[in-house]
Amino acid sequence: MKLLITKDYETLSQLTADLILLKWSENHRVNLALTAGASPKRAYEILAERLQTVHFDQSFAHFYNFDEITLKDQEDGLTMQALMQELFQPLGIEAENIEVLNAENYQDYDYQIAEDGGLDLVLMGIGEDGHFCGNLPEFTSFDYGVYRVPINPGDELYQLLDQATSHTPGTEMVTFGPQTVLAAKELVLIANGKKKAAIIKQALEGTITEDVPASVLRLHPNLTVILDQEAASELTA
Amino acid sequence: MKLLITKDYETLSQLTADLILLKWSENHRVNLALTAGASPKRAYEILAERLQTVHFDQSFAHFYNFDEITLKDQEDGLTMQALMQELFQPLGIEAENIEVLNAENYQDYDYQIAEDGGLDLVLMGIGEDGHFCGNLPEFTSFDYGVYRVPINPGDELYQLLDQATSHTPGTEMVTFGPQTVLAAKELVLIANGKKKAAIIKQALEGTITEDVPASVLRLHPNLTVILDQEAASELTA
Amino acid sequence: MKLLITKDYETLSQLTADLILLKWSENHRVNLALTAGASPKRAYEILAERLQTVHFDQSFAHFYNFDEITLKDQEDGLTMQALMQELFQPLGIEAENIEVLNAENYQDYDYQIAEDGGLDLVLMGIGEDGHFCGNLPEFTSFDYGVYRVPINPGDELYQLLDQATSHTPGTEMVTFGPQTVLAAKELVLIANGKKKAAIIKQALEGTITEDVPASVLRLHPNLTVILDQEAASELTA
Amino acid sequence: MKLLITKDYETLSQLTADLILLKWSENHRVNLALTAGASPKRAYEILAERLQTVHFDQSFAHFYNFDEITLKDQEDGLTMQALMQELFQPLGIEAENIEVLNAENYQDYDYQIAEDGGLDLVLMGIGEDGHFCGNLPEFTSFDYGVYRVPINPGDELYQLLDQATSHTPGTEMVTFGPQTVLAAKELVLIANGKKKAAIIKQALEGTITEDVPASVLRLHPNLTVILDQEAASELTA
């Protein structure tokens, strides 16, 4: 594990933006799975600024959503809608460079990724419960490739999703499992803020266990962790 | 440059066959450009035997012809016909895993390779004139990507080709140029026999020059050269 | 995971020998941790034959023992003695290319490996109990780097070791833990014979758990598994 | 070739600084050869700032000078003095992480680099005459590994050096040749300003020739070129 601890969220975001840019600009196909959500928000803004000041051939990078939650009466799921709004539209990524994982194609998706040449980079955040991608503590098995979790209106997950979106949640979540993620060539985990400090300590210094799904990322030979000081504040090493 | 000198052609062929097999069996897309011709003949026979005794998922490897010579009244060119006979048919490679370079698509081919993720392996022989792929001393520029050489019935090349095939040569040769080949992740050059000894010395120990096209391969950071003792017999180092 | 199933042990051994040879012959430092024991026995014999017929610069490869068991009144431990006899002496590997892990230096060893540039290849067998390197089911934690297991004369392990060696076992085992092994660039697991079939099924198709230590190897992005038909006979896929 | 064209020198320098930082922070030995001189000046300043705000284990990166010019009555040569002042001292790089090339050890240096595991990154500028590292148009051969050029007080080079330093030039220049540089895993070429526009056009779009030494860098499979708009202003593509 390669660990970078930055003074603040701004520095974390600059480093993350440049890391993405340097991959994106490869002169042959690269496959990038980049997270939606709060953690990379500023990095994507910086990336959008970079695109105003750095010119390169953007055509070779393909972008993957690494999880998806269906929404009632919506074609796109929760993740794709978020990625469209936070990343793909602001950065002008062409539809032909967006590879969609959804509840229909998830069973063939590990094969599809392999056909595409494998994932070159997966950028992830971590939840306060230790989840990465859609790997929640209660559902995660280290054995899983891409898999499906049913969602029922009575579930805690349903309530959570209901609050997270203006749409009505659907009945399915699909996600890259640990096998899919750890098969990628390079992993990056970012976390910022005081409220991530406890789970970061558990994930990076505690037991590797399915109860703290992100702990398994430490087993990857090419993992970079970028934290701000607050998120790193409980680490002992 | 990584140099392996084998006692004889049989050992060279075994090593080459296993090197190909270990690439072919990757669990994600890999792009292989393998030479036709005399040098790899025995390696391909051994590879065919290996396929009887080694089981693996063959579906992820895509095979490229790195040059082509059109033939009059023939759909396939000289190289594709040879590869079909020597490699693709004996080894049962599916049509969908064969990527065809020809006189129609050569101008877009560098872009196509990049779109496909780049070349993972190029296996080449060397001509007594120092050519690799279709890079003949008189036509080679280190600047070239995939390019076209016109062939006229009056040319020496035409005479040569006329002898090499039972068909009438066409009017065009296309080939991966030095830029295309050196952009690959890994290169392998094989040579055997006394008659290759002089050019091997020039290519590996002489001046790097377009007059000895294969000399440029030494500049690649990941070049493996496998020679039998005869082909290596004039090397000083 | 890349899976190769060979007709028989001889083919497995040929492939393994060539895989090692192709790494060993790199033209810059590479760090190889190769297992002792029954599984690679024939591969090492073939490798010794290859060294009679293939000439290359052997000086850049460094060889590591990935575990060690101390022996009473013996300077070298059980693993180093085995490697000396089975691999290093028959293949003429120079002392300066042998990197020794032992009970004295194990605490700094992860750092030492990193200082050396990291491991390029770890070749392992699997025990019928699912162990790899010295990671026994009862002692393994996925969190461990290089670690130490005390051995007491009353232990089952002591009895086992006592039978395995003509010397009296010592009081310590040290081994690369899962963290150390999975940090390597490339892993190879080999297994042959009927008696490995059940554990291979568990390790490759069962739950990833510390109770079957080798199951964790599946999480590595660059794992090659080479089995003979007997060892593969219980696999469903 | 991967080409990034930035709006200005500041953006070029930010990208370059982060590219270096992301390599420097590897969790195992990496070997970096970074240029002295005007082009990376601002990048190194930004890197020094980054070290105030980004914490990581700096101990695994080793730094190489890729050329050297002896100075009369001075232990360190011109390049090492410049690197000390511009990079090593401001960034607090430890003596034990600095690998010195000089007129005494240059003959063994290609071997030394290979022993060290090979170069992971070479960051270079380009001279208006097309030189990279110490490869001047009049002295460069694509065949050269690390080599020596004698300097005589009557030479144009001597006059040039005499102006460039407050010390009296010595009698020798040593440099990584094209073979040494192109054997590295990754190359980065940076250039900024109007006065580099003409040579950048020649190097990137002109003939690959020893007369424009940097043109040969295009043959490397993993070359990144970062230019500001002025340096890129004569490119046609």
Tab-separated table of N, CA, C and O in Angstrom, chain C residues 127-173:
chain	number	residue	atom	x	y	z
C	127	GLY	N	-0.564	-26.928	0.210
C	127	GLY	CA	-0.651	-28.123	1.049
C	127	GLY	C	-2.061	-28.688	1.034
C	127	GLY	O	-3.013	-27.977	0.703
C	128	GLU	N	-2.174	-29.933	1.412
C	128	GLU	CA	-3.513	-30.543	1.452
C	128	GLU	C	-4.404	-29.847	2.475
C	128	GLU	O	-5.631	-29.966	2.433
C	129	ASP	N	-3.776	-29.134	3.406
C	129	ASP	CA	-4.532	-28.346	4.382
C	129	ASP	C	-4.798	-26.921	3.890
C	129	ASP	O	-5.344	-26.102	4.623
C	130	GLY	N	-4.384	-26.618	2.667
C	130	GLY	CA	-4.631	-25.296	2.108
C	130	GLY	C	-3.539	-24.282	2.386
C	130	GLY	O	-3.665	-23.130	1.988
C	131	HIS	N	-2.444	-24.698	3.002
C	131	HIS	CA	-1.405	-23.708	3.286
C	131	HIS	C	-0.636	-23.337	2.029
C	131	HIS	O	-0.518	-24.134	1.088
C	132	PHE	N	-0.138	-22.100	2.014
C	132	PHE	CA	0.828	-21.679	0.987
C	132	PHE	C	1.947	-20.985	1.740
C	132	PHE	O	1.724	-20.382	2.779
C	133	CYS	N	3.168	-21.072	1.226
C	133	CYS	CA	4.350	-20.661	1.986
C	133	CYS	C	4.188	-21.293	3.368
C	133	CYS	O	3.776	-22.439	3.467
C	134	GLY	N	4.465	-20.559	4.439
C	134	GLY	CA	4.280	-21.141	5.771
C	134	GLY	C	2.966	-20.750	6.415
C	134	GLY	O	2.845	-20.822	7.639
C	135	ASN	N	1.990	-20.359	5.594
C	135	ASN	CA	0.704	-19.906	6.131
C	135	ASN	C	-0.230	-21.078	6.394
C	135	ASN	O	-1.006	-21.480	5.526
C	136	LEU	N	-0.143	-21.615	7.594
C	136	LEU	CA	-0.963	-22.758	7.992
C	136	LEU	C	-2.341	-22.276	8.430
C	136	LEU	O	-2.474	-21.176	8.956
C	137	PRO	N	-3.366	-23.084	8.203
C	137	PRO	CA	-4.738	-22.667	8.524
C	137	PRO	C	-4.877	-22.131	9.954
C	137	PRO	O	-5.539	-21.125	10.179
C	138	GLU	N	-4.212	-22.762	10.883
C	138	GLU	CA	-4.441	-22.354	12.276
C	138	GLU	C	-3.732	-21.052	12.642
C	138	GLU	O	-4.049	-20.454	13.672
C	139	PHE	N	-2.774	-20.607	11.853
C	139	PHE	CA	-1.987	-19.434	12.240
C	139	PHE	C	-2.153	-18.230	11.311
C	139	PHE	O	-1.650	-17.155	11.591
C	140	THR	N	-2.835	-18.422	10.201
C	140	THR	CA	-2.842	-17.392	9.164
C	140	THR	C	-3.804	-16.244	9.454
C	140	THR	O	-4.943	-16.474	9.856
C	141	SER	N	-3.325	-15.039	9.248
C	141	SER	CA	-4.203	-13.878	9.189
C	141	SER	C	-3.903	-13.151	7.892
C	141	SER	O	-2.744	-12.981	7.528
C	142	PHE	N	-4.964	-12.714	7.204
C	142	PHE	CA	-4.752	-11.990	5.947
C	142	PHE	C	-3.979	-10.697	6.180
C	142	PHE	O	-3.422	-10.125	5.252
C	143	ASP	N	-3.941	-10.211	7.426
C	143	ASP	CA	-3.268	-8.951	7.739
C	143	ASP	C	-1.751	-9.077	7.804
C	143	ASP	O	-1.053	-8.072	7.813
C	144	TYR	N	-1.243	-10.289	7.883
C	144	TYR	CA	0.171	-10.450	8.200
C	144	TYR	C	1.082	-10.187	7.011
C	144	TYR	O	0.845	-10.662	5.900
C	145	GLY	N	2.159	-9.434	7.288
C	145	GLY	CA	3.333	-9.444	6.431
C	145	GLY	C	4.201	-10.616	6.868
C	145	GLY	O	3.680	-11.636	7.320
C	146	VAL	N	5.513	-10.472	6.744
C	146	VAL	CA	6.399	-11.544	7.212
C	146	VAL	C	6.204	-11.698	8.720
C	146	VAL	O	6.228	-10.708	9.447
C	147	TYR	N	5.991	-12.927	9.177
C	147	TYR	CA	5.726	-13.131	10.604
C	147	TYR	C	6.348	-14.433	11.097
C	147	TYR	O	6.854	-15.240	10.316
C	148	ARG	N	6.274	-14.595	12.402
C	148	ARG	CA	6.918	-15.707	13.085
C	148	ARG	C	5.874	-16.534	13.823
C	148	ARG	O	4.942	-16.001	14.416
C	149	VAL	N	6.047	-17.846	13.748
C	149	VAL	CA	5.210	-18.774	14.512
C	149	VAL	C	6.129	-19.593	15.412
C	149	VAL	O	7.036	-20.254	14.894
C	150	PRO	N	5.928	-19.544	16.725
C	150	PRO	CA	6.764	-20.369	17.605
C	150	PRO	C	6.370	-21.839	17.465
C	150	PRO	O	5.197	-22.160	17.240
C	151	ILE	N	7.337	-22.702	17.595
C	151	ILE	CA	7.089	-24.143	17.501
C	151	ILE	C	7.486	-24.798	18.824
C	151	ILE	O	8.613	-24.610	19.287
C	152	ASN	N	6.579	-25.531	19.391
C	152	ASN	CA	6.881	-26.228	20.645
C	152	ASN	C	6.887	-27.734	20.410
C	152	ASN	O	6.079	-28.243	19.629
C	153	PRO	N	7.791	-28.408	21.073
C	153	PRO	CA	7.909	-29.862	20.887
C	153	PRO	C	6.584	-30.594	21.090
C	153	PRO	O	6.393	-31.665	20.526
C	154	GLY	N	5.676	-30.030	21.827
C	154	GLY	CA	4.382	-30.693	21.990
C	154	GLY	C	3.437	-30.508	20.814
C	154	GLY	O	2.459	-31.229	20.675
C	155	ASP	N	3.754	-29.557	19.932
C	155	ASP	CA	2.834	-29.202	18.841
C	155	ASP	C	2.754	-30.281	17.762
C	155	ASP	O	3.721	-30.988	17.495
C	156	GLU	N	1.596	-30.320	17.122
C	156	GLU	CA	1.423	-31.176	15.955
C	156	GLU	C	2.437	-30.815	14.867
C	156	GLU	O	3.024	-31.660	14.217
C	157	LEU	N	2.633	-29.495	14.702
C	157	LEU	CA	3.585	-29.009	13.698
C	157	LEU	C	4.980	-29.567	13.959
C	157	LEU	O	5.691	-29.957	13.027
C	158	TYR	N	5.366	-29.617	15.215
C	158	TYR	CA	6.688	-30.139	15.576
C	158	TYR	C	6.819	-31.605	15.136
C	158	TYR	O	7.828	-32.009	14.556
C	159	GLN	N	5.784	-32.371	15.424
C	159	GLN	CA	5.800	-33.796	15.042
C	159	GLN	C	5.978	-33.932	13.528
C	159	GLN	O	6.786	-34.719	13.039
C	160	LEU	N	5.191	-33.138	12.816
C	160	LEU	CA	5.228	-33.138	11.351
C	160	LEU	C	6.630	-32.835	10.841
C	160	LEU	O	7.147	-33.494	9.933
C	161	LEU	N	7.213	-31.800	11.403
C	161	LEU	CA	8.539	-31.365	10.978
C	161	LEU	C	9.583	-32.416	11.339
C	161	LEU	O	10.526	-32.667	10.579
C	162	ASP	N	9.392	-33.007	12.471
C	162	ASP	CA	10.328	-34.010	12.934
C	162	ASP	C	10.411	-35.160	11.928
C	162	ASP	O	11.491	-35.717	11.667
C	163	GLN	N	9.255	-35.493	11.363
C	163	GLN	CA	9.236	-36.550	10.346
C	163	GLN	C	9.824	-36.072	9.015
C	163	GLN	O	10.402	-36.842	8.269
C	164	ALA	N	9.690	-34.791	8.762
C	164	ALA	CA	10.078	-34.256	7.451
C	164	ALA	C	11.590	-34.058	7.316
C	164	ALA	O	12.099	-33.884	6.220
C	165	THR	N	12.303	-34.077	8.419
C	165	THR	CA	13.731	-33.776	8.349
C	165	THR	C	14.534	-34.766	9.184
C	165	THR	O	14.041	-35.318	10.170
C	166	SER	N	15.760	-34.975	8.783
C	166	SER	CA	16.655	-35.846	9.542
C	166	SER	C	17.242	-35.107	10.746
C	166	SER	O	17.846	-35.699	11.618
C	167	HIS	N	17.052	-33.771	10.763
C	167	HIS	CA	17.539	-32.988	11.904
C	167	HIS	C	16.430	-32.818	12.937
C	167	HIS	O	15.263	-33.064	12.653
C	168	THR	N	16.811	-32.336	14.101
C	168	THR	CA	15.817	-32.022	15.128
C	168	THR	C	15.241	-30.638	14.849
C	168	THR	O	16.000	-29.682	14.657
C	169	PRO	N	13.908	-30.521	14.792
C	169	PRO	CA	13.312	-29.201	14.540
C	169	PRO	C	13.720	-28.209	15.621
C	169	PRO	O	13.980	-28.592	16.767
C	170	GLY	N	13.779	-26.940	15.215
C	170	GLY	CA	14.044	-25.862	16.161
C	170	GLY	C	12.745	-25.333	16.727
C	170	GLY	O	11.742	-26.063	16.772
C	171	THR	N	12.748	-24.094	17.110
C	171	THR	CA	11.592	-23.562	17.842
C	171	THR	C	10.855	-22.455	17.100
C	171	THR	O	9.990	-21.792	17.665
C	172	GLU	N	11.200	-22.254	15.816
C	172	GLU	CA	10.592	-21.113	15.135
C	172	GLU	C	10.331	-21.384	13.663
C	172	GLU	O	11.150	-21.983	12.971
C	173	MET	N	9.186	-20.906	13.227
C	173	MET	CA	8.929	-20.828	11.796
C	173	MET	C	8.716	-19.352	11.448
C	173	MET	O	8.050	-18.633	12.198
